[in-house]
mmCIF file of C-alpha atoms and ligand atoms in Angstrom:
data_model
loop_
_atom_site.group_PDB
_atom_site.id
_atom_site.type_symbol
_atom_site.label_atom_id
_atom_site.label_comp_id
_atom_site.label_asym_id
_atom_site.label_seq_id
_atom_site.Cartn_x
_atom_site.Cartn_y
_atom_site.Cartn_z
ATOM 1 C CA UNK A 1 102.537 78.714 119.979
ATOM 2 C CA UNK A 2 105.484 78.904 122.379
ATOM 3 C CA UNK A 3 107.017 82.200 123.479
ATOM 4 C CA UNK A 4 110.711 82.051 122.848
ATOM 5 C CA UNK A 5 113.167 84.949 122.910
ATOM 6 C CA UNK A 6 116.054 84.348 120.525
ATOM 7 C CA UNK A 7 119.549 85.390 121.548
ATOM 8 C CA UNK A 8 120.627 88.755 120.102
ATOM 9 C CA UNK A 9 123.382 88.736 117.503
ATOM 10 C CA UNK A 10 123.006 92.299 116.216
ATOM 11 C CA UNK A 11 121.033 94.833 118.226
ATOM 12 C CA UNK A 12 118.468 97.331 117.005
ATOM 13 C CA UNK A 13 120.915 100.167 117.742
ATOM 14 C CA UNK A 14 123.764 98.554 115.795
ATOM 15 C CA UNK A 15 121.459 97.994 112.815
ATOM 16 C CA UNK A 16 120.243 101.609 112.853
ATOM 17 C CA UNK A 17 123.801 102.943 113.085
ATOM 18 C CA UNK A 18 124.963 100.832 110.135
ATOM 19 C CA UNK A 19 121.930 101.696 107.978
ATOM 20 C CA UNK A 20 122.590 105.378 108.518
ATOM 21 C CA UNK A 21 126.095 104.933 107.061
ATOM 22 C CA UNK A 22 124.824 102.834 104.137
ATOM 23 C CA UNK A 23 122.194 105.465 103.298
ATOM 24 C CA UNK A 24 124.828 108.182 103.269
ATOM 25 C CA UNK A 25 127.123 106.128 101.012
ATOM 26 C CA UNK A 26 124.307 105.369 98.544
ATOM 27 C CA UNK A 27 123.236 109.023 98.496
ATOM 28 C CA UNK A 28 126.805 110.113 97.754
ATOM 29 C CA UNK A 29 127.405 107.451 95.073
ATOM 30 C CA UNK A 30 124.294 108.261 93.038
ATOM 31 C CA UNK A 31 124.464 112.044 93.599
ATOM 32 C CA UNK A 32 121.165 113.563 92.432
ATOM 33 C CA UNK A 33 120.458 110.704 90.047
ATOM 34 C CA UNK A 34 117.187 108.823 90.075
ATOM 35 C CA UNK A 35 117.122 105.398 91.614
ATOM 36 C CA UNK A 36 114.856 102.381 91.388
ATOM 37 C CA UNK A 37 115.067 100.483 94.650
ATOM 38 C CA UNK A 38 114.091 96.826 94.400
ATOM 39 C CA UNK A 39 113.175 95.266 97.724
ATOM 40 C CA UNK A 40 113.575 91.493 97.694
ATOM 41 C CA UNK A 41 110.581 90.087 99.546
ATOM 42 C CA UNK A 42 109.929 88.945 102.071
ATOM 43 C CA UNK A 43 113.157 89.029 104.063
ATOM 44 C CA UNK A 44 114.382 92.516 103.082
ATOM 45 C CA UNK A 45 111.161 94.414 103.850
ATOM 46 C CA UNK A 46 112.282 95.853 107.188
ATOM 47 C CA UNK A 47 115.836 96.627 106.094
ATOM 48 C CA UNK A 48 114.557 98.267 102.913
ATOM 49 C CA UNK A 49 112.005 100.421 104.695
ATOM 50 C CA UNK A 50 114.624 101.720 107.130
ATOM 51 C CA UNK A 51 117.277 102.110 104.424
ATOM 52 C CA UNK A 52 115.209 104.222 102.024
ATOM 53 C CA UNK A 53 114.509 106.707 104.836
ATOM 54 C CA UNK A 54 118.256 107.342 104.879
ATOM 55 C CA UNK A 55 118.681 107.734 101.110
ATOM 56 C CA UNK A 56 118.382 111.328 100.017
ATOM 57 C CA UNK A 57 117.665 110.820 96.304
ATOM 58 C CA UNK A 58 114.591 110.819 94.074
ATOM 59 C CA UNK A 59 113.636 107.155 94.154
ATOM 60 C CA UNK A 60 110.954 104.694 93.192
ATOM 61 C CA UNK A 61 110.290 101.545 95.153
ATOM 62 C CA UNK A 62 109.651 98.157 93.577
ATOM 63 C CA UNK A 63 109.155 94.703 95.047
ATOM 64 C CA UNK A 64 110.283 91.344 93.804
ATOM 65 C CA UNK A 65 109.797 87.960 95.352
ATOM 66 C CA UNK A 66 112.168 85.056 94.907
ATOM 67 C CA UNK A 67 112.274 81.912 96.885
ATOM 68 C CA UNK A 68 115.090 79.455 97.369
ATOM 69 C CA UNK A 69 114.208 78.053 100.755
ATOM 70 C CA UNK A 70 111.284 75.933 101.770
ATOM 71 C CA UNK A 71 110.562 75.568 105.477
ATOM 72 C CA UNK A 72 114.160 74.642 105.930
ATOM 73 C CA UNK A 73 117.455 76.168 107.031
ATOM 74 C CA UNK A 74 119.286 74.782 103.990
ATOM 75 C CA UNK A 75 119.171 76.235 100.477
ATOM 76 C CA UNK A 76 117.100 74.147 98.085
ATOM 77 C CA UNK A 77 119.535 74.909 95.254
ATOM 78 C CA UNK A 78 116.918 76.398 92.953
ATOM 79 C CA UNK A 79 115.380 79.859 92.822
ATOM 80 C CA UNK A 80 111.828 80.605 91.760
ATOM 81 C CA UNK A 81 110.569 84.031 90.677
ATOM 82 C CA UNK A 82 107.310 84.362 92.591
ATOM 83 C CA UNK A 83 106.506 88.009 91.877
ATOM 84 C CA UNK A 84 108.167 90.391 89.432
ATOM 85 C CA UNK A 85 108.682 94.164 89.542
ATOM 86 C CA UNK A 86 106.306 96.356 87.537
ATOM 87 C CA UNK A 87 108.772 99.082 86.457
ATOM 88 C CA UNK A 88 110.828 99.098 83.295
ATOM 89 C CA UNK A 89 114.464 99.302 84.428
ATOM 90 C CA UNK A 90 115.998 99.886 81.002
ATOM 91 C CA UNK A 91 118.521 102.737 81.233
ATOM 92 C CA UNK A 92 117.798 103.202 84.947
ATOM 93 C CA UNK A 93 119.924 103.054 88.091
ATOM 94 C CA UNK A 94 118.871 100.083 90.177
ATOM 95 C CA UNK A 95 119.597 99.298 93.805
ATOM 96 C CA UNK A 96 118.701 95.777 94.876
ATOM 97 C CA UNK A 97 118.004 95.470 98.581
ATOM 98 C CA UNK A 98 118.419 91.961 99.967
ATOM 99 C CA UNK A 99 118.340 90.564 103.499
ATOM 100 C CA UNK A 100 121.209 88.087 103.320
ATOM 101 C CA UNK A 101 123.655 86.632 100.827
ATOM 102 C CA UNK A 102 124.321 83.028 101.753
ATOM 103 C CA UNK A 103 125.265 80.756 98.816
ATOM 104 C CA UNK A 104 124.735 83.758 96.524
ATOM 105 C CA UNK A 105 122.376 81.784 94.272
ATOM 106 C CA UNK A 106 119.329 84.009 94.863
ATOM 107 C CA UNK A 107 121.187 87.210 94.131
ATOM 108 C CA UNK A 108 123.032 85.745 91.146
ATOM 109 C CA UNK A 109 119.707 84.648 89.651
ATOM 110 C CA UNK A 110 118.238 88.096 90.260
ATOM 111 C CA UNK A 111 121.237 89.889 88.749
ATOM 112 C CA UNK A 112 121.051 87.638 85.650
ATOM 113 C CA UNK A 113 117.301 88.281 85.337
ATOM 114 C CA UNK A 114 117.775 92.049 85.565
ATOM 115 C CA UNK A 115 120.820 92.359 83.311
ATOM 116 C CA UNK A 116 118.766 91.185 80.297
ATOM 117 C CA UNK A 117 116.528 94.222 80.873
ATOM 118 C CA UNK A 118 119.485 96.571 80.265
ATOM 119 C CA UNK A 119 119.569 98.794 83.345
ATOM 120 C CA UNK A 120 122.141 101.605 83.374
ATOM 121 C CA UNK A 121 123.721 100.478 86.624
ATOM 122 C CA UNK A 122 122.881 97.799 89.188
ATOM 123 C CA UNK A 123 124.160 97.935 92.764
ATOM 124 C CA UNK A 124 123.482 95.557 95.598
ATOM 125 C CA UNK A 125 122.780 96.354 99.231
ATOM 126 C CA UNK A 126 122.597 93.399 101.592
ATOM 127 C CA UNK A 127 122.048 93.590 105.310
ATOM 128 C CA UNK A 128 123.967 90.382 105.972
ATOM 129 C CA UNK A 129 126.609 88.231 104.337
ATOM 130 C CA UNK A 130 127.696 84.705 105.285
ATOM 131 C CA UNK A 131 131.017 84.366 103.415
ATOM 132 C CA UNK A 132 131.561 80.730 104.391
ATOM 133 C CA UNK A 133 128.612 79.523 102.277
ATOM 134 C CA UNK A 134 129.326 81.579 99.159
ATOM 135 C CA UNK A 135 129.309 79.519 95.937
ATOM 136 C CA UNK A 136 128.694 82.223 93.341
ATOM 137 C CA UNK A 137 130.679 85.372 92.596
ATOM 138 C CA UNK A 138 128.688 88.247 94.024
ATOM 139 C CA UNK A 139 129.781 91.797 94.766
ATOM 140 C CA UNK A 140 127.923 93.408 97.650
ATOM 141 C CA UNK A 141 128.271 97.153 97.138
ATOM 142 C CA UNK A 142 126.634 98.112 100.418
ATOM 143 C CA UNK A 143 126.954 95.566 103.191
ATOM 144 C CA UNK A 144 125.480 95.795 106.648
ATOM 145 C CA UNK A 145 127.259 93.000 108.518
ATOM 146 C CA UNK A 146 129.367 89.957 107.773
ATOM 147 C CA UNK A 147 128.276 87.069 109.997
ATOM 148 C CA UNK A 148 129.364 83.563 110.910
ATOM 149 C CA UNK A 149 127.666 80.456 109.619
ATOM 150 C CA UNK A 150 124.664 80.635 111.926
ATOM 151 C CA UNK A 151 121.001 80.600 111.000
ATOM 152 C CA UNK A 152 119.721 84.061 111.855
ATOM 153 C CA UNK A 153 116.216 85.397 112.264
ATOM 154 C CA UNK A 154 114.483 88.669 112.978
ATOM 155 C CA UNK A 155 114.478 92.123 111.397
ATOM 156 C CA UNK A 156 112.699 90.614 108.390
ATOM 157 C CA UNK A 157 114.418 87.237 108.333
ATOM 158 C CA UNK A 158 112.406 84.166 109.121
ATOM 159 C CA UNK A 159 112.549 80.561 110.100
ATOM 160 C CA UNK A 160 109.555 78.742 108.606
ATOM 161 C CA UNK A 161 107.743 82.066 108.294
ATOM 162 C CA UNK A 162 108.258 83.147 111.889
ATOM 163 C CA UNK A 163 110.295 85.796 113.766
ATOM 164 C CA UNK A 164 110.271 88.435 110.977
ATOM 165 C CA UNK A 165 108.827 91.007 113.393
ATOM 166 C CA UNK A 166 111.769 90.987 115.820
ATOM 167 C CA UNK A 167 113.455 94.430 115.837
ATOM 168 C CA UNK A 168 116.938 92.848 116.135
ATOM 169 C CA UNK A 169 118.859 90.013 114.483
ATOM 170 C CA UNK A 170 118.890 86.903 116.588
ATOM 171 C CA UNK A 171 120.206 83.384 116.465
ATOM 172 C CA UNK A 172 117.934 80.415 116.567
ATOM 173 C CA UNK A 173 119.309 77.844 118.958
ATOM 174 C CA UNK A 174 118.921 74.135 118.382
ATOM 175 C CA UNK A 175 115.866 72.771 120.117
ATOM 176 C CA UNK A 176 113.830 75.960 119.829
HETATM 177 P P1 IMP B 201 121.246 82.186 98.933
HETATM 178 O O1 IMP B 201 120.497 82.048 97.641
HETATM 179 O O2 IMP B 201 121.829 80.862 99.382
HETATM 180 O O3 IMP B 201 122.275 83.288 98.935
HETATM 181 O O4 IMP B 201 120.177 82.471 100.048
HETATM 182 C C1 IMP B 201 119.639 83.679 100.196
HETATM 183 C C2 IMP B 201 118.268 83.588 100.832
HETATM 184 O O5 IMP B 201 118.154 82.507 101.760
HETATM 185 C C3 IMP B 201 118.046 84.827 101.629
HETATM 186 O O6 IMP B 201 117.436 85.836 100.857
HETATM 187 C C4 IMP B 201 117.181 84.340 102.779
HETATM 188 O O7 IMP B 201 115.826 84.441 102.424
HETATM 189 C C5 IMP B 201 117.546 82.905 102.975
HETATM 190 N N1 IMP B 201 118.538 82.724 104.069
HETATM 191 C C6 IMP B 201 119.833 82.388 103.984
HETATM 192 N N2 IMP B 201 120.428 82.315 105.185
HETATM 193 C C7 IMP B 201 119.465 82.629 106.078
HETATM 194 C C8 IMP B 201 119.455 82.757 107.525
HETATM 195 O O8 IMP B 201 120.447 82.572 108.238
HETATM 196 N N3 IMP B 201 118.270 83.112 108.061
HETATM 197 C C9 IMP B 201 117.135 83.343 107.333
HETATM 198 N N4 IMP B 201 117.108 83.248 106.009
HETATM 199 C C10 IMP B 201 118.256 82.886 105.383
HETATM 200 MG MG1 MG B 202 115.595 86.576 100.863
#
């Protein structure tokens, strides 16, 4: 396996600074209310673990797994629910934590799936947003960074299963 250091797009420090602000905003918006945080696996695991440390509310953590990409950098156009949450969200405040909103299909599918379960309120936190690719109407309540149309990796995001462990967000250059 080759050792390749991807170019940094967003540094560890920038990510930490932004997450601090997002945590404060979420804490203020839900003021003493209980929250169910749904981490969208696998990509959001690192963002979610850092974000919940900055949320000062009584919360429960759930995991859901959806997949829209194969080993490819293009969306497959269909979303599969691979693993569901175990909590009942009826009448509860829900915060979905996602790594990136690209076409918006994954998050739209998740929002549709959850809305049938009658939560009290559903908010979305996404670390990244690529506005150029958006095809579905999605409101990101808590956004980390808006980025250009580049395939990014690191800080939870992968290319063919690799690079999730990088502490920063990098760009994968052609040929690597
Ligand atoms: P969407 O359904 O097109 O919005 O795609 C969202 C999902 O695609 C994300 O949750 C990621 O798993 C994956 N994805 C989209 N863009 C990138 C990228 O630049 N790097 C890594 N994964 C990506
Ligand atoms: Mg994802």
